[in-house]
Amino acid sequence: MKLLHKDIEKDNAGQVTLMPEEAEDMWHTYNLLQIGDSLMASTIRKVQTESSTGSVGSSRVRTTLCLCVDTIDFDSQACQLRVKGTNIQENQYVKMGAYHTIELELNRKFTLAKKIWDSVVLDRIEQACDPTQKADVAAVVMQEGLANLVLVTPAMTLLRAKVEVTIPRKRRGSCTQHEKALDRFYEAVMQGILRHINFDVVKCILVASPGFVKDQFMAYLFREAVRQDSKILLENRPKFMLVHSSSGHKYSLKEILCDPAVTARLSDTKAAGEVKALEDFYKMLQHEPDRAFYGLAHVEKASEALAIDILLISDKLFRIFSSLHVSGEQLTQLSGVAAILRFPIADLSEPEDDSTSDED
């Protein structure tokens, strides 16, 4: 993300002009947008034209609109962001008050205006525009015939490639077809690594599988690297780490990132922060439950008692602890909010009996 202009007054009203440069920037923009904001951006509008003879036709024109934001739709798989709202500035193609949907595009600037820019949103802009805040952890989660290549950023877990190859079973007296299929599979995974991993940024590549699939793949990878004289693989060999996983599916990434050996290895990476915070919460919940609260009602009461040490909030509530990150998926299961307390508060950990007493 590139910050092109920033004009925020002392009363915290104002606007910023930003340019998304890569897919993850759409996720950051989604977190910046709120209902009632004003968004100005380039868009395509279908307009009707009438000729001198009275015939009516239509054409698509590019124009710049300023919308009052009404609906925000983010497709996490495609990293596409659509914003619907009413036009609030005169335009030759669109009437005032008419609805329109803008699909924000990479490398096209937009201007976002708010009545109040709070510190959380301003921090999000700073994070999005910081070139060091990128994916510095990659993972290849695999089993025989299936591999998921994932980039782990501080905000998201991004699936970059999925490799599926049918591996025939070994036949008695001949393993030729089985071995050829495995080589095709390993080659496809290797090409995925070379295509999607930026070794200048990534500090650690986790290779995980059940059994010995990971070991066999690593042997193939560096045998080929030597044969092909692939300097990029040979020079970055220390970044690869073998880890056990229960399967080759993406959901196994959660258990991989919680492995103590992985946690220690990732301690200096950006992605480790959210994972460690949630791990600390679960440890506290197990050993000192009076210092680990979750659910909005209990966390609010702990806040009133000034007892909160670390607050964990999923973006489902306030778009901080990313629900698109594996750790955020876990936090969402805890009603989206949790807290580690500075001191125990025993009476709050009991369920509230009168929570529905006023309801009919």
mmCIF file of C-alpha atoms in Angstrom:
data_model
loop_
_atom_site.group_PDB
_atom_site.id
_atom_site.type_symbol
_atom_site.label_atom_id
_atom_site.label_comp_id
_atom_site.label_asym_id
_atom_site.label_seq_id
_atom_site.Cartn_x
_atom_site.Cartn_y
_atom_site.Cartn_z
ATOM 1 C CA MET A 1 0.000 0.000 0.000
ATOM 2 C CA LYS A 2 1.229 3.461 -0.843
ATOM 3 C CA LEU A 3 0.127 6.577 1.072
ATOM 4 C CA LEU A 4 -0.202 9.393 -1.487
ATOM 5 C CA HIS A 5 -1.829 12.117 0.628
ATOM 6 C CA LYS A 6 -2.968 12.588 4.224
ATOM 7 C CA ASP A 7 -5.014 15.537 5.506
ATOM 8 C CA ILE A 8 -6.418 15.022 9.003
ATOM 9 C CA GLU A 9 -7.521 17.994 11.146
ATOM 10 C CA LYS A 10 -7.097 18.478 14.894
ATOM 11 C CA ASP A 11 -10.664 17.253 15.470
ATOM 12 C CA ASN A 12 -9.595 13.963 13.737
ATOM 13 C CA ALA A 13 -11.775 14.580 10.662
ATOM 14 C CA GLY A 14 -10.151 14.426 7.264
ATOM 15 C CA GLN A 15 -9.133 12.228 4.375
ATOM 16 C CA VAL A 16 -6.316 10.055 3.033
ATOM 17 C CA THR A 17 -5.447 9.002 -0.505
ATOM 18 C CA LEU A 18 -4.039 5.499 -0.855
ATOM 19 C CA MET A 19 -3.002 3.168 -3.681
ATOM 20 C CA PRO A 20 -3.317 -0.610 -3.158
ATOM 21 C CA GLU A 21 -0.364 -2.369 -4.779
ATOM 22 C CA GLU A 22 -0.968 -6.050 -3.947
ATOM 23 C CA ALA A 23 -3.815 -8.358 -3.020
ATOM 24 C CA GLU A 24 -3.328 -8.105 0.753
ATOM 25 C CA ASP A 25 -3.775 -4.326 0.524
ATOM 26 C CA MET A 26 -7.453 -4.989 -0.236
ATOM 27 C CA TRP A 27 -7.727 -6.677 3.158
ATOM 28 C CA HIS A 28 -6.204 -3.624 4.842
ATOM 29 C CA THR A 29 -8.583 -1.344 2.922
ATOM 30 C CA TYR A 30 -11.531 -3.469 4.054
ATOM 31 C CA ASN A 31 -10.426 -2.839 7.628
ATOM 32 C CA LEU A 32 -10.228 0.913 7.010
ATOM 33 C CA LEU A 33 -13.737 1.237 5.556
ATOM 34 C CA GLN A 34 -16.803 1.831 7.718
ATOM 35 C CA ILE A 35 -20.444 2.519 6.960
ATOM 36 C CA GLY A 36 -20.952 6.279 6.536
ATOM 37 C CA ASP A 37 -17.434 7.001 5.236
ATOM 38 C CA SER A 38 -16.968 8.842 1.947
ATOM 39 C CA LEU A 39 -15.074 6.962 -0.764
ATOM 40 C CA MET A 40 -13.846 8.582 -3.985
ATOM 41 C CA ALA A 41 -12.470 6.267 -6.656
ATOM 42 C CA SER A 42 -12.372 5.530 -10.361
ATOM 43 C CA THR A 43 -15.100 3.175 -11.530
ATOM 44 C CA ILE A 44 -16.954 1.878 -14.579
ATOM 45 C CA ARG A 45 -20.560 3.006 -15.132
ATOM 46 C CA LYS A 46 -22.979 1.790 -17.773
ATOM 47 C CA VAL A 47 -24.750 4.802 -19.304
ATOM 48 C CA GLN A 48 -27.541 5.095 -21.841
ATOM 49 C CA THR A 49 -27.206 7.390 -24.831
ATOM 50 C CA GLU A 50 -29.828 8.635 -27.273
ATOM 51 C CA SER A 51 -28.895 9.580 -30.830
ATOM 52 C CA SER A 52 -30.413 12.397 -32.888
ATOM 53 C CA THR A 53 -32.669 9.852 -34.568
ATOM 54 C CA GLY A 54 -34.050 8.702 -31.225
ATOM 55 C CA SER A 55 -32.335 5.316 -31.060
ATOM 56 C CA VAL A 56 -31.138 4.343 -27.591
ATOM 57 C CA GLY A 57 -27.827 2.640 -26.928
ATOM 58 C CA SER A 58 -25.583 1.978 -23.946
ATOM 59 C CA SER A 59 -21.878 2.191 -23.294
ATOM 60 C CA ARG A 60 -19.495 1.690 -20.402
ATOM 61 C CA VAL A 61 -17.549 4.759 -19.308
ATOM 62 C CA ARG A 62 -14.829 5.255 -16.720
ATOM 63 C CA THR A 63 -15.592 8.033 -14.275
ATOM 64 C CA THR A 64 -14.714 9.112 -10.752
ATOM 65 C CA LEU A 65 -17.474 8.891 -8.146
ATOM 66 C CA CYS A 66 -17.722 9.861 -4.496
ATOM 67 C CA LEU A 67 -19.972 7.534 -2.526
ATOM 68 C CA CYS A 68 -21.355 7.568 0.981
ATOM 69 C CA VAL A 69 -20.501 3.999 1.984
ATOM 70 C CA ASP A 70 -23.524 1.792 2.615
ATOM 71 C CA THR A 71 -22.316 -1.807 2.073
ATOM 72 C CA ILE A 72 -18.803 -3.343 2.131
ATOM 73 C CA ASP A 73 -18.226 -6.755 0.545
ATOM 74 C CA PHE A 74 -14.826 -8.455 0.771
ATOM 75 C CA ASP A 75 -14.041 -11.726 -1.008
ATOM 76 C CA SER A 76 -11.190 -13.190 1.042
ATOM 77 C CA GLN A 77 -10.305 -15.887 -1.507
ATOM 78 C CA ALA A 78 -9.999 -13.537 -4.494
ATOM 79 C CA CYS A 79 -8.988 -10.524 -2.340
ATOM 80 C CA GLN A 80 -11.621 -8.432 -4.137
ATOM 81 C CA LEU A 81 -13.321 -5.488 -2.449
ATOM 82 C CA ARG A 82 -16.656 -4.010 -3.554
ATOM 83 C CA VAL A 83 -18.165 -0.930 -1.933
ATOM 84 C CA LYS A 84 -21.782 0.083 -2.505
ATOM 85 C CA GLY A 85 -23.220 3.474 -1.657
ATOM 86 C CA THR A 86 -25.031 6.600 -2.823
ATOM 87 C CA ASN A 87 -23.424 9.241 -5.007
ATOM 88 C CA ILE A 88 -22.790 12.463 -3.015
ATOM 89 C CA GLN A 89 -21.042 14.608 -5.652
ATOM 90 C CA GLU A 90 -22.297 15.984 -8.959
ATOM 91 C CA ASN A 91 -21.331 13.765 -11.890
ATOM 92 C CA GLN A 92 -22.291 13.909 -15.559
ATOM 93 C CA TYR A 93 -23.156 10.199 -15.635
ATOM 94 C CA VAL A 94 -24.625 9.509 -12.192
ATOM 95 C CA LYS A 95 -27.356 11.454 -10.423
ATOM 96 C CA MET A 96 -26.985 12.648 -6.838
ATOM 97 C CA GLY A 97 -28.318 9.987 -4.480
ATOM 98 C CA ALA A 98 -28.116 7.195 -7.072
ATOM 99 C CA TYR A 99 -26.670 3.864 -5.939
ATOM 100 C CA HIS A 100 -23.448 2.549 -7.415
ATOM 101 C CA THR A 101 -20.948 -0.215 -6.592
ATOM 102 C CA ILE A 102 -17.227 0.516 -6.838
ATOM 103 C CA GLU A 103 -14.813 -2.397 -7.153
ATOM 104 C CA LEU A 104 -11.481 -1.108 -5.902
ATOM 105 C CA GLU A 105 -8.569 -2.021 -8.181
ATOM 106 C CA LEU A 106 -4.868 -2.599 -7.685
ATOM 107 C CA ASN A 107 -2.666 0.343 -8.688
ATOM 108 C CA ARG A 108 -5.638 2.743 -8.838
ATOM 109 C CA LYS A 109 -5.768 5.349 -6.090
ATOM 110 C CA PHE A 110 -8.783 6.054 -3.905
ATOM 111 C CA THR A 111 -9.563 8.775 -1.353
ATOM 112 C CA LEU A 112 -11.237 7.861 1.931
ATOM 113 C CA ALA A 113 -12.798 10.552 4.138
ATOM 114 C CA LYS A 114 -14.005 10.073 7.723
ATOM 115 C CA LYS A 115 -15.613 12.333 10.296
ATOM 116 C CA ILE A 116 -13.340 10.756 12.909
ATOM 117 C CA TRP A 117 -10.064 8.920 12.295
ATOM 118 C CA ASP A 118 -9.337 6.885 15.433
ATOM 119 C CA SER A 119 -5.904 5.614 16.453
ATOM 120 C CA VAL A 120 -6.670 2.001 15.464
ATOM 121 C CA VAL A 121 -7.457 2.973 11.871
ATOM 122 C CA LEU A 122 -4.406 5.247 11.625
ATOM 123 C CA ASP A 123 -2.223 2.412 12.936
ATOM 124 C CA ARG A 124 -3.703 0.153 10.256
ATOM 125 C CA ILE A 125 -2.599 2.616 7.545
ATOM 126 C CA GLU A 126 0.901 2.756 9.010
ATOM 127 C CA GLN A 127 1.079 -1.042 9.088
ATOM 128 C CA ALA A 128 -0.265 -1.409 5.537
ATOM 129 C CA CYS A 129 2.233 1.114 4.144
ATOM 130 C CA ASP A 130 5.251 -0.340 5.958
ATOM 131 C CA PRO A 131 7.191 -2.523 3.475
ATOM 132 C CA THR A 132 8.554 -4.670 6.317
ATOM 133 C CA GLN A 133 5.010 -5.742 7.308
ATOM 134 C CA LYS A 134 4.838 -8.475 4.707
ATOM 135 C CA ALA A 135 4.745 -12.252 4.674
ATOM 136 C CA ASP A 136 7.960 -13.483 6.250
ATOM 137 C CA VAL A 137 6.731 -17.030 6.906
ATOM 138 C CA ALA A 138 5.781 -19.599 4.274
ATOM 139 C CA ALA A 139 4.477 -23.119 4.753
ATOM 140 C CA VAL A 140 4.149 -26.183 2.533
ATOM 141 C CA VAL A 141 1.542 -28.424 4.161
ATOM 142 C CA MET A 142 1.575 -31.742 2.335
ATOM 143 C CA GLN A 143 0.680 -35.401 2.175
ATOM 144 C CA GLU A 144 1.213 -37.862 -0.654
ATOM 145 C CA GLY A 145 -0.415 -36.291 -3.747
ATOM 146 C CA LEU A 146 -1.612 -33.093 -2.027
ATOM 147 C CA ALA A 147 0.246 -29.916 -1.073
ATOM 148 C CA ASN A 148 -0.936 -26.471 0.051
ATOM 149 C CA LEU A 149 1.555 -23.619 -0.252
ATOM 150 C CA VAL A 150 0.655 -20.854 2.178
ATOM 151 C CA LEU A 151 2.069 -17.429 3.030
ATOM 152 C CA VAL A 152 1.526 -16.276 6.612
ATOM 153 C CA THR A 153 1.415 -12.509 7.130
ATOM 154 C CA PRO A 154 0.614 -10.597 10.322
ATOM 155 C CA ALA A 155 -2.923 -10.119 8.981
ATOM 156 C CA MET A 156 -3.784 -13.086 6.802
ATOM 157 C CA THR A 157 -3.095 -16.687 5.913
ATOM 158 C CA LEU A 158 -2.896 -16.630 2.116
ATOM 159 C CA LEU A 159 -3.204 -19.815 0.046
ATOM 160 C CA ARG A 160 -0.886 -19.254 -2.905
ATOM 161 C CA ALA A 161 -0.924 -22.670 -4.588
ATOM 162 C CA LYS A 162 -2.629 -26.040 -4.255
ATOM 163 C CA VAL A 163 -0.965 -29.033 -5.902
ATOM 164 C CA GLU A 164 -2.895 -32.259 -6.469
ATOM 165 C CA VAL A 165 -1.421 -35.252 -8.289
ATOM 166 C CA THR A 166 -2.882 -38.761 -8.357
ATOM 167 C CA ILE A 167 -0.309 -41.206 -6.995
ATOM 168 C CA PRO A 168 -0.932 -44.839 -8.031
ATOM 169 C CA ARG A 169 -0.304 -47.519 -5.429
ATOM 170 C CA LYS A 170 2.890 -49.552 -5.485
ATOM 171 C CA ARG A 171 2.503 -52.807 -7.337
ATOM 172 C CA ARG A 172 4.203 -56.011 -6.333
ATOM 173 C CA GLY A 173 7.481 -56.247 -8.189
ATOM 174 C CA SER A 174 7.224 -52.747 -9.749
ATOM 175 C CA CYS A 175 7.202 -49.268 -8.237
ATOM 176 C CA THR A 176 7.916 -47.408 -11.489
ATOM 177 C CA GLN A 177 4.508 -45.711 -11.923
ATOM 178 C CA HIS A 178 4.328 -44.824 -8.248
ATOM 179 C CA GLU A 179 7.798 -43.259 -8.275
ATOM 180 C CA LYS A 180 7.205 -41.346 -11.512
ATOM 181 C CA ALA A 181 3.994 -39.855 -10.110
ATOM 182 C CA LEU A 182 5.790 -38.851 -6.897
ATOM 183 C CA ASP A 183 8.502 -37.115 -8.931
ATOM 184 C CA ARG A 184 5.820 -35.187 -10.874
ATOM 185 C CA PHE A 185 4.212 -34.204 -7.577
ATOM 186 C CA TYR A 186 7.475 -33.072 -5.988
ATOM 187 C CA GLU A 187 8.432 -31.147 -9.141
ATOM 188 C CA ALA A 188 5.096 -29.271 -9.095
ATOM 189 C CA VAL A 189 5.569 -28.370 -5.431
ATOM 190 C CA MET A 190 9.121 -27.196 -6.090
ATOM 191 C CA GLN A 191 7.928 -24.952 -8.919
ATOM 192 C CA GLY A 192 5.234 -23.551 -6.613
ATOM 193 C CA ILE A 193 7.895 -22.654 -4.048
ATOM 194 C CA LEU A 194 10.065 -20.929 -6.654
ATOM 195 C CA ARG A 195 7.078 -19.059 -8.093
ATOM 196 C CA HIS A 196 5.351 -17.859 -4.913
ATOM 197 C CA ILE A 197 8.000 -17.434 -2.208
ATOM 198 C CA ASN A 198 10.003 -14.208 -2.070
ATOM 199 C CA PHE A 199 13.222 -15.410 -0.459
ATOM 200 C CA ASP A 200 14.333 -11.806 0.117
ATOM 201 C CA VAL A 201 11.447 -11.382 2.578
ATOM 202 C CA VAL A 202 10.635 -14.875 3.869
ATOM 203 C CA LYS A 203 12.697 -15.880 6.900
ATOM 204 C CA CYS A 204 11.329 -19.379 7.382
ATOM 205 C CA ILE A 205 9.692 -22.030 5.155
ATOM 206 C CA LEU A 206 7.864 -24.710 7.122
ATOM 207 C CA VAL A 207 7.555 -28.070 5.327
ATOM 208 C CA ALA A 208 4.989 -30.209 7.132
ATOM 209 C CA SER A 209 3.414 -33.611 6.558
ATOM 210 C CA PRO A 210 2.402 -36.832 8.274
ATOM 211 C CA GLY A 211 4.971 -39.629 8.000
ATOM 212 C CA PHE A 212 8.036 -39.239 5.796
ATOM 213 C CA VAL A 213 6.518 -37.294 2.887
ATOM 214 C CA LYS A 214 8.231 -34.067 3.990
ATOM 215 C CA ASP A 215 11.614 -35.802 4.296
ATOM 216 C CA GLN A 216 11.313 -37.408 0.870
ATOM 217 C CA PHE A 217 10.264 -34.102 -0.679
ATOM 218 C CA MET A 218 13.181 -32.228 0.893
ATOM 219 C CA ALA A 219 15.599 -34.878 -0.407
ATOM 220 C CA TYR A 220 14.108 -34.441 -3.896
ATOM 221 C CA LEU A 221 14.110 -30.618 -3.639
ATOM 222 C CA PHE A 222 17.790 -30.252 -2.871
ATOM 223 C CA ARG A 223 18.875 -33.085 -5.126
ATOM 224 C CA GLU A 224 17.221 -31.163 -7.956
ATOM 225 C CA ALA A 225 18.633 -27.870 -6.689
ATOM 226 C CA VAL A 226 22.151 -29.302 -6.989
ATOM 227 C CA ARG A 227 21.435 -30.858 -10.390
ATOM 228 C CA GLN A 228 19.917 -27.640 -11.768
ATOM 229 C CA ASP A 229 22.414 -25.410 -9.930
ATOM 230 C CA SER A 230 19.529 -23.476 -8.360
ATOM 231 C CA LYS A 231 21.416 -20.934 -6.297
ATOM 232 C CA ILE A 232 18.256 -19.453 -4.779
ATOM 233 C CA LEU A 233 17.319 -22.804 -3.208
ATOM 234 C CA LEU A 234 20.853 -23.749 -2.176
ATOM 235 C CA GLU A 235 21.551 -20.359 -0.573
ATOM 236 C CA ASN A 236 18.252 -20.435 1.358
ATOM 237 C CA ARG A 237 18.445 -24.045 2.554
ATOM 238 C CA PRO A 238 18.827 -22.977 6.237
ATOM 239 C CA LYS A 239 15.392 -21.320 6.073
ATOM 240 C CA PHE A 240 13.612 -24.662 5.551
ATOM 241 C CA MET A 241 12.250 -26.410 8.656
ATOM 242 C CA LEU A 242 10.647 -29.878 8.763
ATOM 243 C CA VAL A 243 7.560 -30.210 10.968
ATOM 244 C CA HIS A 244 5.016 -32.956 11.638
ATOM 245 C CA SER A 245 1.382 -32.352 10.691
ATOM 246 C CA SER A 246 -1.656 -34.608 10.850
ATOM 247 C CA SER A 247 -2.558 -34.009 7.177
ATOM 248 C CA GLY A 248 -1.705 -32.036 4.055
ATOM 249 C CA HIS A 249 -4.816 -29.864 4.305
ATOM 250 C CA LYS A 250 -4.634 -26.137 5.044
ATOM 251 C CA TYR A 251 -6.378 -26.490 8.425
ATOM 252 C CA SER A 252 -3.313 -28.366 9.724
ATOM 253 C CA LEU A 253 -1.446 -25.047 9.665
ATOM 254 C CA LYS A 254 -3.053 -24.210 13.020
ATOM 255 C CA GLU A 255 -1.380 -27.152 14.781
ATOM 256 C CA ILE A 256 1.916 -26.465 12.989
ATOM 257 C CA LEU A 257 2.109 -22.862 14.194
ATOM 258 C CA CYS A 258 1.395 -23.991 17.765
ATOM 259 C CA ASP A 259 4.304 -26.458 17.787
ATOM 260 C CA PRO A 260 6.804 -25.194 20.433
ATOM 261 C CA ALA A 261 9.763 -25.775 18.112
ATOM 262 C CA VAL A 262 8.049 -23.741 15.394
ATOM 263 C CA THR A 263 7.109 -20.994 17.845
ATOM 264 C CA ALA A 264 10.750 -20.690 18.901
ATOM 265 C CA ARG A 265 11.951 -20.607 15.291
ATOM 266 C CA LEU A 266 9.378 -17.945 14.348
ATOM 267 C CA SER A 267 10.020 -15.732 17.356
ATOM 268 C CA ASP A 268 11.563 -12.986 15.214
ATOM 269 C CA THR A 269 8.924 -13.060 12.475
ATOM 270 C CA LYS A 270 5.903 -10.785 12.127
ATOM 271 C CA ALA A 271 3.406 -13.661 12.077
ATOM 272 C CA ALA A 272 4.379 -14.983 15.502
ATOM 273 C CA GLY A 273 2.678 -12.239 17.515
ATOM 274 C CA GLU A 274 -0.946 -13.275 17.118
ATOM 275 C CA VAL A 275 -0.158 -16.985 17.514
ATOM 276 C CA LYS A 276 1.780 -16.431 20.757
ATOM 277 C CA ALA A 277 -0.888 -14.158 22.245
ATOM 278 C CA LEU A 278 -3.578 -16.788 21.732
ATOM 279 C CA GLU A 279 -1.330 -19.578 23.025
ATOM 280 C CA ASP A 280 -0.687 -17.531 26.193
ATOM 281 C CA PHE A 281 -4.440 -17.101 26.628
ATOM 282 C CA TYR A 282 -5.138 -20.843 26.356
ATOM 283 C CA LYS A 283 -2.349 -21.631 28.823
ATOM 284 C CA MET A 284 -3.814 -19.129 31.268
ATOM 285 C CA LEU A 285 -7.313 -20.576 30.744
ATOM 286 C CA GLN A 286 -5.979 -24.031 31.634
ATOM 287 C CA HIS A 287 -3.815 -23.128 34.631
ATOM 288 C CA GLU A 288 -5.365 -19.900 36.013
ATOM 289 C CA PRO A 289 -8.923 -19.679 34.655
ATOM 290 C CA ASP A 290 -9.721 -16.668 36.856
ATOM 291 C CA ARG A 291 -7.210 -14.679 34.782
ATOM 292 C CA ALA A 292 -8.504 -15.730 31.336
ATOM 293 C CA PHE A 293 -11.869 -14.316 30.290
ATOM 294 C CA TYR A 294 -13.724 -14.510 26.989
ATOM 295 C CA GLY A 295 -17.098 -13.318 25.735
ATOM 296 C CA LEU A 296 -18.090 -9.666 25.555
ATOM 297 C CA ALA A 297 -19.960 -9.434 28.878
ATOM 298 C CA HIS A 298 -17.146 -10.866 31.022
ATOM 299 C CA VAL A 299 -14.386 -8.977 29.219
ATOM 300 C CA GLU A 300 -16.306 -5.697 29.652
ATOM 301 C CA LYS A 301 -16.602 -6.315 33.402
ATOM 302 C CA ALA A 302 -12.900 -7.116 33.632
ATOM 303 C CA SER A 303 -12.220 -3.850 31.823
ATOM 304 C CA GLU A 304 -14.379 -1.932 34.307
ATOM 305 C CA ALA A 305 -12.263 -3.472 37.080
ATOM 306 C CA LEU A 306 -9.086 -2.277 35.268
ATOM 307 C CA ALA A 307 -7.905 -5.906 35.293
ATOM 308 C CA ILE A 308 -7.021 -6.437 31.609
ATOM 309 C CA ASP A 309 -3.374 -6.995 30.764
ATOM 310 C CA ILE A 310 -3.700 -8.239 27.147
ATOM 311 C CA LEU A 311 -6.874 -7.761 25.081
ATOM 312 C CA LEU A 312 -7.535 -10.010 22.053
ATOM 313 C CA ILE A 313 -10.245 -8.848 19.641
ATOM 314 C CA SER A 314 -11.271 -10.563 16.414
ATOM 315 C CA ASP A 315 -12.052 -8.416 13.376
ATOM 316 C CA LYS A 316 -15.550 -9.930 13.495
ATOM 317 C CA LEU A 317 -16.057 -7.435 16.328
ATOM 318 C CA PHE A 318 -13.476 -4.729 15.712
ATOM 319 C CA ARG A 319 -11.274 -5.948 12.840
ATOM 320 C CA ILE A 320 -8.042 -6.207 14.843
ATOM 321 C CA PHE A 321 -7.241 -9.883 15.452
ATOM 322 C CA SER A 322 -7.642 -11.074 11.889
ATOM 323 C CA SER A 323 -10.303 -13.730 11.264
ATOM 324 C CA LEU A 324 -8.427 -14.564 8.057
ATOM 325 C CA HIS A 325 -5.399 -15.605 10.122
ATOM 326 C CA VAL A 326 -5.454 -19.100 11.656
ATOM 327 C CA SER A 327 -5.216 -17.588 15.151
ATOM 328 C CA GLY A 328 -8.168 -15.307 14.432
ATOM 329 C CA GLU A 329 -10.275 -18.294 13.407
ATOM 330 C CA GLN A 330 -9.712 -19.735 16.879
ATOM 331 C CA LEU A 331 -10.491 -16.422 18.588
ATOM 332 C CA THR A 332 -13.781 -16.126 16.687
ATOM 333 C CA GLN A 333 -14.835 -19.403 18.343
ATOM 334 C CA LEU A 334 -14.432 -17.616 21.704
ATOM 335 C CA SER A 335 -17.138 -15.052 20.770
ATOM 336 C CA GLY A 336 -14.494 -12.874 19.143
ATOM 337 C CA VAL A 337 -13.051 -11.295 22.271
ATOM 338 C CA ALA A 338 -10.789 -12.546 25.057
ATOM 339 C CA ALA A 339 -8.501 -11.092 27.687
ATOM 340 C CA ILE A 340 -5.583 -12.097 29.887
ATOM 341 C CA LEU A 341 -5.962 -10.365 33.261
ATOM 342 C CA ARG A 342 -3.315 -8.757 35.429
ATOM 343 C CA PHE A 343 -4.910 -10.313 38.519
ATOM 344 C CA PRO A 344 -7.597 -12.979 39.082
ATOM 345 C CA ILE A 345 -11.281 -12.044 39.449
ATOM 346 C CA ALA A 346 -13.018 -15.185 40.643
ATOM 347 C CA ASP A 347 -16.623 -14.002 40.804
ATOM 348 C CA LEU A 348 -16.760 -12.984 37.130
ATOM 349 C CA SER A 349 -15.869 -16.432 35.857
ATOM 350 C CA GLU A 350 -19.277 -17.784 36.929
ATOM 351 C CA PRO A 351 -22.108 -17.630 34.341
ATOM 352 C CA GLU A 352 -24.650 -14.858 34.761
ATOM 353 C CA ASP A 353 -27.993 -16.296 35.943
ATOM 354 C CA ASP A 354 -30.044 -13.163 35.280
ATOM 355 C CA SER A 355 -28.894 -12.559 31.687
ATOM 356 C CA THR A 356 -32.343 -13.410 30.287
ATOM 357 C CA SER A 357 -34.502 -12.438 33.273
ATOM 358 C CA ASP A 358 -35.773 -9.236 31.660
ATOM 359 C CA GLU A 359 -36.770 -10.910 28.393
ATOM 360 C CA ASP A 360 -40.310 -12.047 27.660
#
